[in-house]
mmCIF file of C-alpha atoms in Angstrom:
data_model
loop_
_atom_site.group_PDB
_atom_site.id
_atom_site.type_symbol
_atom_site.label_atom_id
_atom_site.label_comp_id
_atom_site.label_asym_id
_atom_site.label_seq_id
_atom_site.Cartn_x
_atom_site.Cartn_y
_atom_site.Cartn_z
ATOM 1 C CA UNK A 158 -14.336 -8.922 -21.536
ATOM 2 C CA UNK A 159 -11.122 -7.012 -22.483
ATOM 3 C CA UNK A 160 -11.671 -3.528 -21.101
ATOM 4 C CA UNK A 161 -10.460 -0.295 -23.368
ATOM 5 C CA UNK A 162 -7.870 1.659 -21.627
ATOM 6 C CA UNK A 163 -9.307 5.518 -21.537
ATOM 7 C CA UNK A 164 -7.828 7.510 -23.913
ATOM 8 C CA UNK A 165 -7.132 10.164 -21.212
ATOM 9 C CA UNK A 166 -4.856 7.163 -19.946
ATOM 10 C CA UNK A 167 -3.922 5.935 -23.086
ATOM 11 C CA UNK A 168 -2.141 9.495 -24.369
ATOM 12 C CA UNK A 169 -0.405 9.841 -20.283
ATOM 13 C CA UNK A 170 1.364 6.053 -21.035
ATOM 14 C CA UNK A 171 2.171 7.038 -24.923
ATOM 15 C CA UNK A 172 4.248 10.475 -23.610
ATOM 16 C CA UNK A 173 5.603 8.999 -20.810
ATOM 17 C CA UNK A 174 6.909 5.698 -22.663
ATOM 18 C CA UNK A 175 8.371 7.923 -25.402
ATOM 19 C CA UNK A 176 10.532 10.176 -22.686
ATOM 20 C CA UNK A 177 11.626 6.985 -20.871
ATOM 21 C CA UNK A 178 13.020 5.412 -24.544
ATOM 22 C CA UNK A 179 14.546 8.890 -24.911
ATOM 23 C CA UNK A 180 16.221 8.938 -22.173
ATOM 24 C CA UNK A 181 17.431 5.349 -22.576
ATOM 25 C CA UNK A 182 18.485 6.638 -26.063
ATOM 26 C CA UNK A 183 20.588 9.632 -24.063
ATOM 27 C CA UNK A 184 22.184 6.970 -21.985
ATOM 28 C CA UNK A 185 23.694 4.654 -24.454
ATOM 29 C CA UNK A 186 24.802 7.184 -26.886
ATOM 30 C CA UNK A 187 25.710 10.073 -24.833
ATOM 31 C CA UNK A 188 27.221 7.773 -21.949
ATOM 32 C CA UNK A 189 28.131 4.533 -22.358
ATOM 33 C CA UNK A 190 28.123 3.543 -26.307
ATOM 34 C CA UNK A 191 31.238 6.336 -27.248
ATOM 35 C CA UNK A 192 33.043 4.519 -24.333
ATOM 36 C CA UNK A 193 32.794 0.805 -25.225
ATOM 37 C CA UNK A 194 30.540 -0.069 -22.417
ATOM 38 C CA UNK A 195 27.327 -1.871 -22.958
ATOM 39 C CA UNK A 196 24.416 -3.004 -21.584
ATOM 40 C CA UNK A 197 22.686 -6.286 -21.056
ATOM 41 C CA UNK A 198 19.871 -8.026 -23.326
ATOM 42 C CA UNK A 199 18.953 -7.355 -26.545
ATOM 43 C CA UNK A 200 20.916 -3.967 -26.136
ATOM 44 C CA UNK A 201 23.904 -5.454 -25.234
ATOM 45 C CA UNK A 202 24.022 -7.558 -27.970
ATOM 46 C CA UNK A 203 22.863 -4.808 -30.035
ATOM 47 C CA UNK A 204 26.347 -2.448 -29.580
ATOM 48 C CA UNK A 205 28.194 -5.619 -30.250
ATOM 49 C CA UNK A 206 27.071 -6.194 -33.530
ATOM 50 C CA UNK A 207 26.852 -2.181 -34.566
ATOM 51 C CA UNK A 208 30.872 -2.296 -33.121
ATOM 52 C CA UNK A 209 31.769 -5.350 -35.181
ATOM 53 C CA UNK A 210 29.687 -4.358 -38.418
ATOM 54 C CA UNK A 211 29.474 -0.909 -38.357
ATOM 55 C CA UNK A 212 26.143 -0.593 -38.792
ATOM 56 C CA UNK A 213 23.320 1.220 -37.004
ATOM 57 C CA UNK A 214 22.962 0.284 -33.377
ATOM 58 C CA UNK A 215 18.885 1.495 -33.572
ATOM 59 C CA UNK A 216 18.452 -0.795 -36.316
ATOM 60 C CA UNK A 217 20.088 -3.538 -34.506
ATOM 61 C CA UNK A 218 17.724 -2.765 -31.700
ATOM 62 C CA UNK A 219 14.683 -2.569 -33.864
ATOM 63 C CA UNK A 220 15.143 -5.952 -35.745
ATOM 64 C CA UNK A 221 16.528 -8.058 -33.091
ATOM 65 C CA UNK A 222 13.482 -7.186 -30.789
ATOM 66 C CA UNK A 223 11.077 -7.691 -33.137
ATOM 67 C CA UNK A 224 10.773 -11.933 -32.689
ATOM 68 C CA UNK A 225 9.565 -10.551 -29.071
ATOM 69 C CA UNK A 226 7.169 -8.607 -30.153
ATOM 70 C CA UNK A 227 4.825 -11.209 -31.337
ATOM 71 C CA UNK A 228 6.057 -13.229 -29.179
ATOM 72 C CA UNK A 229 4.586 -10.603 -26.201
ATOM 73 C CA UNK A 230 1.691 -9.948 -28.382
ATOM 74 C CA UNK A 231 0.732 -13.735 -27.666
ATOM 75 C CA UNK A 232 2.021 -14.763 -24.309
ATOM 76 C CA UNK A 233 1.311 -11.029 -22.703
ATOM 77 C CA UNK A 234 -1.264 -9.027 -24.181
ATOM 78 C CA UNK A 235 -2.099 -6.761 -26.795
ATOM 79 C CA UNK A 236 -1.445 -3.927 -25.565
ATOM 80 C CA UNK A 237 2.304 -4.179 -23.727
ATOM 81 C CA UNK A 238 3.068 -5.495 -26.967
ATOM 82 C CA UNK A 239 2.169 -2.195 -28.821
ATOM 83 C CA UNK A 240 3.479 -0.223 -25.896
ATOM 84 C CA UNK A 241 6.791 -2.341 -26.278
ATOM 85 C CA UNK A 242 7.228 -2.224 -30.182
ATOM 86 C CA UNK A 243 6.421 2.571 -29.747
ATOM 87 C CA UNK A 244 9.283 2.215 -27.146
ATOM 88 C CA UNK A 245 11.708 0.401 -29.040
ATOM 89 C CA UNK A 246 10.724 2.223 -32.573
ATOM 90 C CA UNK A 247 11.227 5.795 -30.476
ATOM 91 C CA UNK A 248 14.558 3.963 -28.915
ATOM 92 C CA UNK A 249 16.015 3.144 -31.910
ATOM 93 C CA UNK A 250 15.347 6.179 -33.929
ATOM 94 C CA UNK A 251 17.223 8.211 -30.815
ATOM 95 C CA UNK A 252 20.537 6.468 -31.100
ATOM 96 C CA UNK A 253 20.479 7.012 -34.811
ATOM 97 C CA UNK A 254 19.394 10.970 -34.163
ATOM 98 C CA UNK A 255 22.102 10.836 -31.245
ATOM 99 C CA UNK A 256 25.048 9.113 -32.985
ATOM 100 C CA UNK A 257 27.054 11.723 -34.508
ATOM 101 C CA UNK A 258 26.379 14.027 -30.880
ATOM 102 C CA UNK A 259 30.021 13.624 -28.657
ATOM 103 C CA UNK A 260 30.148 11.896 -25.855
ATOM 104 C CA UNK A 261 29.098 13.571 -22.466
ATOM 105 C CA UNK A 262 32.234 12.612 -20.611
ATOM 106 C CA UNK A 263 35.255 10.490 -21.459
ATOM 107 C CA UNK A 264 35.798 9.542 -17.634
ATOM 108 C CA UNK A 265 34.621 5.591 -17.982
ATOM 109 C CA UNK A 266 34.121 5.572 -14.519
ATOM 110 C CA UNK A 267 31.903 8.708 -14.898
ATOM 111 C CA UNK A 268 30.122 7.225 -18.129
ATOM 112 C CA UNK A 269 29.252 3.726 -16.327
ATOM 113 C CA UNK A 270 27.890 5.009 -13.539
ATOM 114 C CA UNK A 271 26.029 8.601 -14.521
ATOM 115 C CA UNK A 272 25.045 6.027 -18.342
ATOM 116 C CA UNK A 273 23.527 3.488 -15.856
ATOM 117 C CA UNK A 274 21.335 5.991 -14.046
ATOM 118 C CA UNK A 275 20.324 7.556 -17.115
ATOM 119 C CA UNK A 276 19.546 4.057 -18.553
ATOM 120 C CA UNK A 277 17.592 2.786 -16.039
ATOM 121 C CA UNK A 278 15.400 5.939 -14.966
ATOM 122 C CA UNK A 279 14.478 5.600 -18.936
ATOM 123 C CA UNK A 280 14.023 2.016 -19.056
ATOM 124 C CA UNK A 281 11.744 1.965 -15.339
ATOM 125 C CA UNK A 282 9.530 4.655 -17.117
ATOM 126 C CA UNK A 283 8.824 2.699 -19.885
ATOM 127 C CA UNK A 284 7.706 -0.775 -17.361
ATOM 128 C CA UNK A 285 6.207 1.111 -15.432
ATOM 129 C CA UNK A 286 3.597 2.554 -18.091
ATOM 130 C CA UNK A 287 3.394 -0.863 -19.599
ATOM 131 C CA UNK A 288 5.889 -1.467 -22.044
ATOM 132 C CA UNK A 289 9.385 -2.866 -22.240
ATOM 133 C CA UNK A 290 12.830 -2.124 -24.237
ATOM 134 C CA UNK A 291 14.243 -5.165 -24.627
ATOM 135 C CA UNK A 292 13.022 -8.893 -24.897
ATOM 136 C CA UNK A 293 15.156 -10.737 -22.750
ATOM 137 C CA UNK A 294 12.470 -10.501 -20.300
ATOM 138 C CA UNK A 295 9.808 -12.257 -22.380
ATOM 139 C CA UNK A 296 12.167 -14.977 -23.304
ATOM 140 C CA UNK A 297 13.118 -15.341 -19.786
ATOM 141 C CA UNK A 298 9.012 -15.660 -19.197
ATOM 142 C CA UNK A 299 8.685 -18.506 -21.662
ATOM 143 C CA UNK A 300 12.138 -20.078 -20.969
ATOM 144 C CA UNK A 301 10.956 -20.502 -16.531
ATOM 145 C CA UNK A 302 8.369 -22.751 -18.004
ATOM 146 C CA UNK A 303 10.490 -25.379 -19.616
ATOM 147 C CA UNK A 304 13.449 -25.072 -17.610
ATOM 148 C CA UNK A 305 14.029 -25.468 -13.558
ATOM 149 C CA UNK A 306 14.952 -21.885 -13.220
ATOM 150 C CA UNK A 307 13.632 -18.549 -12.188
ATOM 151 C CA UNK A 308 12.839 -15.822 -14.315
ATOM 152 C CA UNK A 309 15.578 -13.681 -12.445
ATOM 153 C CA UNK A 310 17.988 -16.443 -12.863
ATOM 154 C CA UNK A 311 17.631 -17.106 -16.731
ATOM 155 C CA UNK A 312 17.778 -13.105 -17.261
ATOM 156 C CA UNK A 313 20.850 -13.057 -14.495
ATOM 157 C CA UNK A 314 22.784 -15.776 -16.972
ATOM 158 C CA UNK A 315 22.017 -14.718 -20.180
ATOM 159 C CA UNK A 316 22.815 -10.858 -19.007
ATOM 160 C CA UNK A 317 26.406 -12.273 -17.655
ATOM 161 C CA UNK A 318 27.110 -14.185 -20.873
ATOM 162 C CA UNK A 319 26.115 -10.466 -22.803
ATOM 163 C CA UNK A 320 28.521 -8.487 -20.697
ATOM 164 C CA UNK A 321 31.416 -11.199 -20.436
ATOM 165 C CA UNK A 322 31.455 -10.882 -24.382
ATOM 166 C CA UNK A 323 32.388 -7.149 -24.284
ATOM 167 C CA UNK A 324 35.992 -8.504 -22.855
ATOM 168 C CA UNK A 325 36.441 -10.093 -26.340
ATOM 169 C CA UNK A 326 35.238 -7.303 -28.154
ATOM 170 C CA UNK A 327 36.317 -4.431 -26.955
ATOM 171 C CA UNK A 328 38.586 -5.257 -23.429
ATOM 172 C CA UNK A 329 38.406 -6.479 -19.877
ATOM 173 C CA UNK A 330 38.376 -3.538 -18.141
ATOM 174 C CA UNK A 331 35.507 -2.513 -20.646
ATOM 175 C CA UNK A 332 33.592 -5.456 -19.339
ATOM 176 C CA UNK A 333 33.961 -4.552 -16.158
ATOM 177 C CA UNK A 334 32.389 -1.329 -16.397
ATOM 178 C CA UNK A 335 30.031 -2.657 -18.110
ATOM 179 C CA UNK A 336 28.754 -4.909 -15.223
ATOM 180 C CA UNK A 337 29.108 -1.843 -13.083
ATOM 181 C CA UNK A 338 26.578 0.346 -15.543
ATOM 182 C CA UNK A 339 24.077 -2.954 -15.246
ATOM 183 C CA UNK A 340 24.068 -3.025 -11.963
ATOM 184 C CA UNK A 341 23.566 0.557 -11.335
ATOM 185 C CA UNK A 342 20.875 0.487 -13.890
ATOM 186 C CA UNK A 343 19.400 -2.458 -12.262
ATOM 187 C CA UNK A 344 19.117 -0.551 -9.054
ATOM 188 C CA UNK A 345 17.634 2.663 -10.757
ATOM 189 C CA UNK A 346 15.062 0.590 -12.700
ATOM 190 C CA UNK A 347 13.662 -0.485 -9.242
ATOM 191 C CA UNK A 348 13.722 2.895 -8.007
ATOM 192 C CA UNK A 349 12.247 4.529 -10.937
ATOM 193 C CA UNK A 350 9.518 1.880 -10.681
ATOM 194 C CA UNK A 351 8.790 1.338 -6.858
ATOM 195 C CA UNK A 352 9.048 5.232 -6.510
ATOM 196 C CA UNK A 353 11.551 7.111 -3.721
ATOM 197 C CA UNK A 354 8.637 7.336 -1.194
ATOM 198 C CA UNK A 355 8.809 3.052 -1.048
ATOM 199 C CA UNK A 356 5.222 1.582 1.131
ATOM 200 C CA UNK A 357 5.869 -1.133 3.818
ATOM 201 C CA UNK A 358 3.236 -3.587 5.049
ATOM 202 C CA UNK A 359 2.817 -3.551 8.973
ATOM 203 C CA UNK A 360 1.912 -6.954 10.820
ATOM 204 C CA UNK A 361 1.368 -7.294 14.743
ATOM 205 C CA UNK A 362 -0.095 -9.149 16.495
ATOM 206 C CA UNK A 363 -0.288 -8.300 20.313
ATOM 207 C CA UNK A 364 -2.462 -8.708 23.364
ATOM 208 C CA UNK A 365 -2.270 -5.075 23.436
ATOM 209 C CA UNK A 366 -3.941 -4.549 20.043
ATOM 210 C CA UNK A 367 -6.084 -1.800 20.872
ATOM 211 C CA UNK A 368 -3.784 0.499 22.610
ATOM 212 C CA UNK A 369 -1.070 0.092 19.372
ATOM 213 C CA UNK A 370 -4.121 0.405 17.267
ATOM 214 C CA UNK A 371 -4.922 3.877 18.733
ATOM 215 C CA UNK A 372 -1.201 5.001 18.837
ATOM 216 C CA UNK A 373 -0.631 4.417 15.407
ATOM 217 C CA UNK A 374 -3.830 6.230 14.397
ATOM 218 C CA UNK A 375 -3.061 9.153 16.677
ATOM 219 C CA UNK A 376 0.512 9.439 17.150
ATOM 220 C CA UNK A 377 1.482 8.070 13.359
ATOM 221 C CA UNK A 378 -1.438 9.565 11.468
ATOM 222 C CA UNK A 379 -1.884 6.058 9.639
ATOM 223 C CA UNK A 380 -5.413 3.911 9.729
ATOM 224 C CA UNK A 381 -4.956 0.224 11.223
ATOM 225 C CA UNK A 382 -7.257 -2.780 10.130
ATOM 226 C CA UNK A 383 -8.184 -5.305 12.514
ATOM 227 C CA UNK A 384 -8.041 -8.780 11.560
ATOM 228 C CA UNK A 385 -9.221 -11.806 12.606
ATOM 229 C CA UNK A 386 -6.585 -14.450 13.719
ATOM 230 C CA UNK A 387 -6.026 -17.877 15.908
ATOM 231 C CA UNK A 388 -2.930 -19.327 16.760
ATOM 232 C CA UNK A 389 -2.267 -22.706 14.674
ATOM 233 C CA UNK A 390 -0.539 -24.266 18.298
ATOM 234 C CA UNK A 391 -2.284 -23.015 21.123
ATOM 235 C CA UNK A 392 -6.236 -22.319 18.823
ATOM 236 C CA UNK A 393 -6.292 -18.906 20.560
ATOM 237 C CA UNK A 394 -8.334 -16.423 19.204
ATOM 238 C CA UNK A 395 -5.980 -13.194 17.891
ATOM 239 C CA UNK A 396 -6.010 -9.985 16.682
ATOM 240 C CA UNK A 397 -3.812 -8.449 14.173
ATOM 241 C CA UNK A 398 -3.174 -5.378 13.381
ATOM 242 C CA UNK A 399 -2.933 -4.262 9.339
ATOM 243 C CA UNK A 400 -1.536 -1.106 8.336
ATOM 244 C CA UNK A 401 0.559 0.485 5.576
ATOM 245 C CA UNK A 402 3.572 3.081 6.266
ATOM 246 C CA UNK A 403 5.985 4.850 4.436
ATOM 247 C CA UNK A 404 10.015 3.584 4.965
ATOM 248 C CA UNK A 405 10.500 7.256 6.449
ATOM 249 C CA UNK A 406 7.643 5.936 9.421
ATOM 250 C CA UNK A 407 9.332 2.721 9.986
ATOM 251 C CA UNK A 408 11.475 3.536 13.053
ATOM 252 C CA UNK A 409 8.553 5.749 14.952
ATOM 253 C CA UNK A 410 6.131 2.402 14.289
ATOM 254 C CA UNK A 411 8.927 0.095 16.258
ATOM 255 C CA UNK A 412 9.025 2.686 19.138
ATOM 256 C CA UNK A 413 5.059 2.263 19.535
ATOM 257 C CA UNK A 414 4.999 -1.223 19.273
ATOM 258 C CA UNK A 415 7.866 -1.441 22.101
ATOM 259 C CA UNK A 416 6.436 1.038 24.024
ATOM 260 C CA UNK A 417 3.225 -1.024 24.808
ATOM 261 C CA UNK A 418 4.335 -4.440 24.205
ATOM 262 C CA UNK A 419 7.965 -5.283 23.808
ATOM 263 C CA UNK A 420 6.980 -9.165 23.554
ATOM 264 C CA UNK A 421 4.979 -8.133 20.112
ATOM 265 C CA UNK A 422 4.866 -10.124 16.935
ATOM 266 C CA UNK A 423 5.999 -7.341 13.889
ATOM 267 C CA UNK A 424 6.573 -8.293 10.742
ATOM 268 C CA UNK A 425 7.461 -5.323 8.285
ATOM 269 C CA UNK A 426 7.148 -6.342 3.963
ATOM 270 C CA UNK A 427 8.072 -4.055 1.035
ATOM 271 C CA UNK A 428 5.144 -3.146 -0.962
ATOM 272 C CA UNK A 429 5.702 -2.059 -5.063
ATOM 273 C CA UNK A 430 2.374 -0.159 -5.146
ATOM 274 C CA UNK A 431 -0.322 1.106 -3.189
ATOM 275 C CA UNK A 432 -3.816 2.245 -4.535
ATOM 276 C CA UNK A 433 -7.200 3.371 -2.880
ATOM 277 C CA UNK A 434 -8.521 2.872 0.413
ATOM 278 C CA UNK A 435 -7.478 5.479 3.151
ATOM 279 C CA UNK A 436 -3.546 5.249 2.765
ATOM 280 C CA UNK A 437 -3.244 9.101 2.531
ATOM 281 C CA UNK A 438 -1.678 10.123 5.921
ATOM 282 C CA UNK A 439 -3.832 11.640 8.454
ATOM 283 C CA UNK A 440 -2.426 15.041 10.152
ATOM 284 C CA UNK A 441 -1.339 14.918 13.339
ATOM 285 C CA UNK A 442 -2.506 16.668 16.143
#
C-alpha cells in the first residue's frame, strides 16, 4: 500500500524545493550564465542551445527535461516525479524572471566558484526533499542497467562530453571554468545534502569491550550497542561494539580506544543520515 505523505510534510518539501530551484535559478543567471560558463546535464546543454539560438534558457530547461519526467514518473515514483517537474517549472521561470538582472561579478574566477556554490546548495535542497533539476540522473539510472557501467560513471562521461562542448562554443578557458563550477557544485551538493554536522559509524571489536563501552558512554556522551560476533578463523565468540559519532568526536573516540586497548579492531564509515533511536548526545558530567 502506497502511503500519503502528510500534508504538514507535503507543504515543508513544496517551499523548500521551490527556494532550492531559486537559488539554482540565482546561480546560473546571476553567476555563471552572463560569463559563458555552464553547467553539466540537461543544464549544460540547456545554455548551449539558448547561446547558439537565442532563445530562452528556462524554456530550454523546461522542454528538454520533460522526456524525464515520465520517464521518473515510471521507473521512480509518483511523487519525485511531481516534485521534479514543480522544481524545474519554478527553475525555469527564474532564469526567464532573472535574465535581463546584470551579472553579480565579472571576475570568472569569482563567478565559477561563488555560481557553483550557489548552484549546488540549490540543487542539494531540491534532492534532498525529493525532487531533482535535471534528468541526467534518471537516464544514468536506466542506462547502468544495459550497460557495464556505474551510475556515477555514465553521469561522470556524459557531464565531461557537456562541459568539453563549451570550448567550441564559447572558448577553452570558458570550459575550464566550467569544470571548475561542476566540481565545486558537486562538492556543495553533497554538503547541502549530508549536512555540515556529517555522522560516522563506529566498529570495535576488543577484548576490552566493556571498559570502551563505558568510556564512550561516560567520557563521549554517546550510547554503544553490543553485538554479537565470532571470528570466521579462530570460531571465537566476540563482542562488538556499535555506536554513532559526529566527525567533530572522531579523534576523542581513537584516544579511548588506544587508551584501553591499542591492539583494537576500529573501523570508522560515513553515514548520509541518521534517524531515531538514542543518537542525541548525552551531557557530560
Amino acid at each position: 500500500m502506497h502511503r500519503k505523505i502528510a500534508r504538514k510534510e507535503m507543504v515543508k518539501r513544496v517551499i523548500l524545493i521551490t527556494i532550492g530551484a531559486i537559488i539554482m535559478g540565482v546561480g546560473l543567471e546571476i553567476f555563471l550564465v552572463p560569463n559563458n560558463v555552464i553547467d553539466g546535464g540537461i543544464v549544460g546543454i540547456s545554455i548551449i542551445l539558448s547561446h547558439l539560438t537565442g532563445m530562452k534558457l528556462g524554456l530550454y530547461i523546461f522542454v528538454l527535461n520533460i522526456p524525464f519526467f515520465f520517464i521518473g514518473y515510471k521507473q521512480i515514483g509518483k511523487t519525485f516525479a511531481f516534485s521534479t517537474l514543480y522544481g524545474i517549472i519554478i527553475l525555469s521561470v527564474t532564469t526567464i524572471f532573472l535574465h535581463p538582472v546584470p551579472a553579480f561579478t565579472q571576475d570568472i574566477l569569482l563567478a565559477s566558484l561563488f555560481g557553483g556554490i550557489v548552484l549546488g546548495i540549490g540543487i542539494g535542497m531540491v534532492i534532498r526533499y525529493g525532487g531533482s533539476l535535471d534528468g541526467t540522473e534518471i537516464l544514468a539510472i536506466l542506462s547502468s542497467r544495459k550497460l557495464p557501467l556505474s551510475v556515477g560513471e555514465i553521469i561522470m562521461i556524459a557531464n565531461l562530453f557537456i562541459l568539453s562542448s563549451a570550448g567550441f562554443v564559447f572558448s577553452w578557458d570558458r570550459a575550464m571554468y566550467s569544470l571548475l563550477a561542476y566540481y565545486v557544485a558537486f562538492k556543495m551538493i553533497d554538503i547541502t545534502i549530508k549536512g555540515l554536522d556529517e555522522s560516522k559509524s563506529v566498529w570495535i571489536i576488543s577484548e576490552n569491550y566493556e571498559k570502551i563501552g563505558d568510556a564512550l558512554l561516560h567520557r563521549l556522551g554517546r550510547g554503544v550497542t553490543y553485538l554479537k560476533g565470532e571470528g570466521a578463523f579462530s570460531g571465537d565468540d566476540k563482542k562488538v561494539i556499535f555506536c554513532v559519532i559526529t566527525r567533530l568526536e572522531e579523534a576523542k573516540l581513537k584516544d579511548i580506544v588506544t587508551e584501553h586497548d591499542p591492539s583494537a579492531f576500529l573501523a570508522i564509515a560515513d553515514i548520509a543520515e541518521v534517524r531515531g533511536g538514542r543518537f542525541k548526545k548525552a551531557d557530560i558530567h
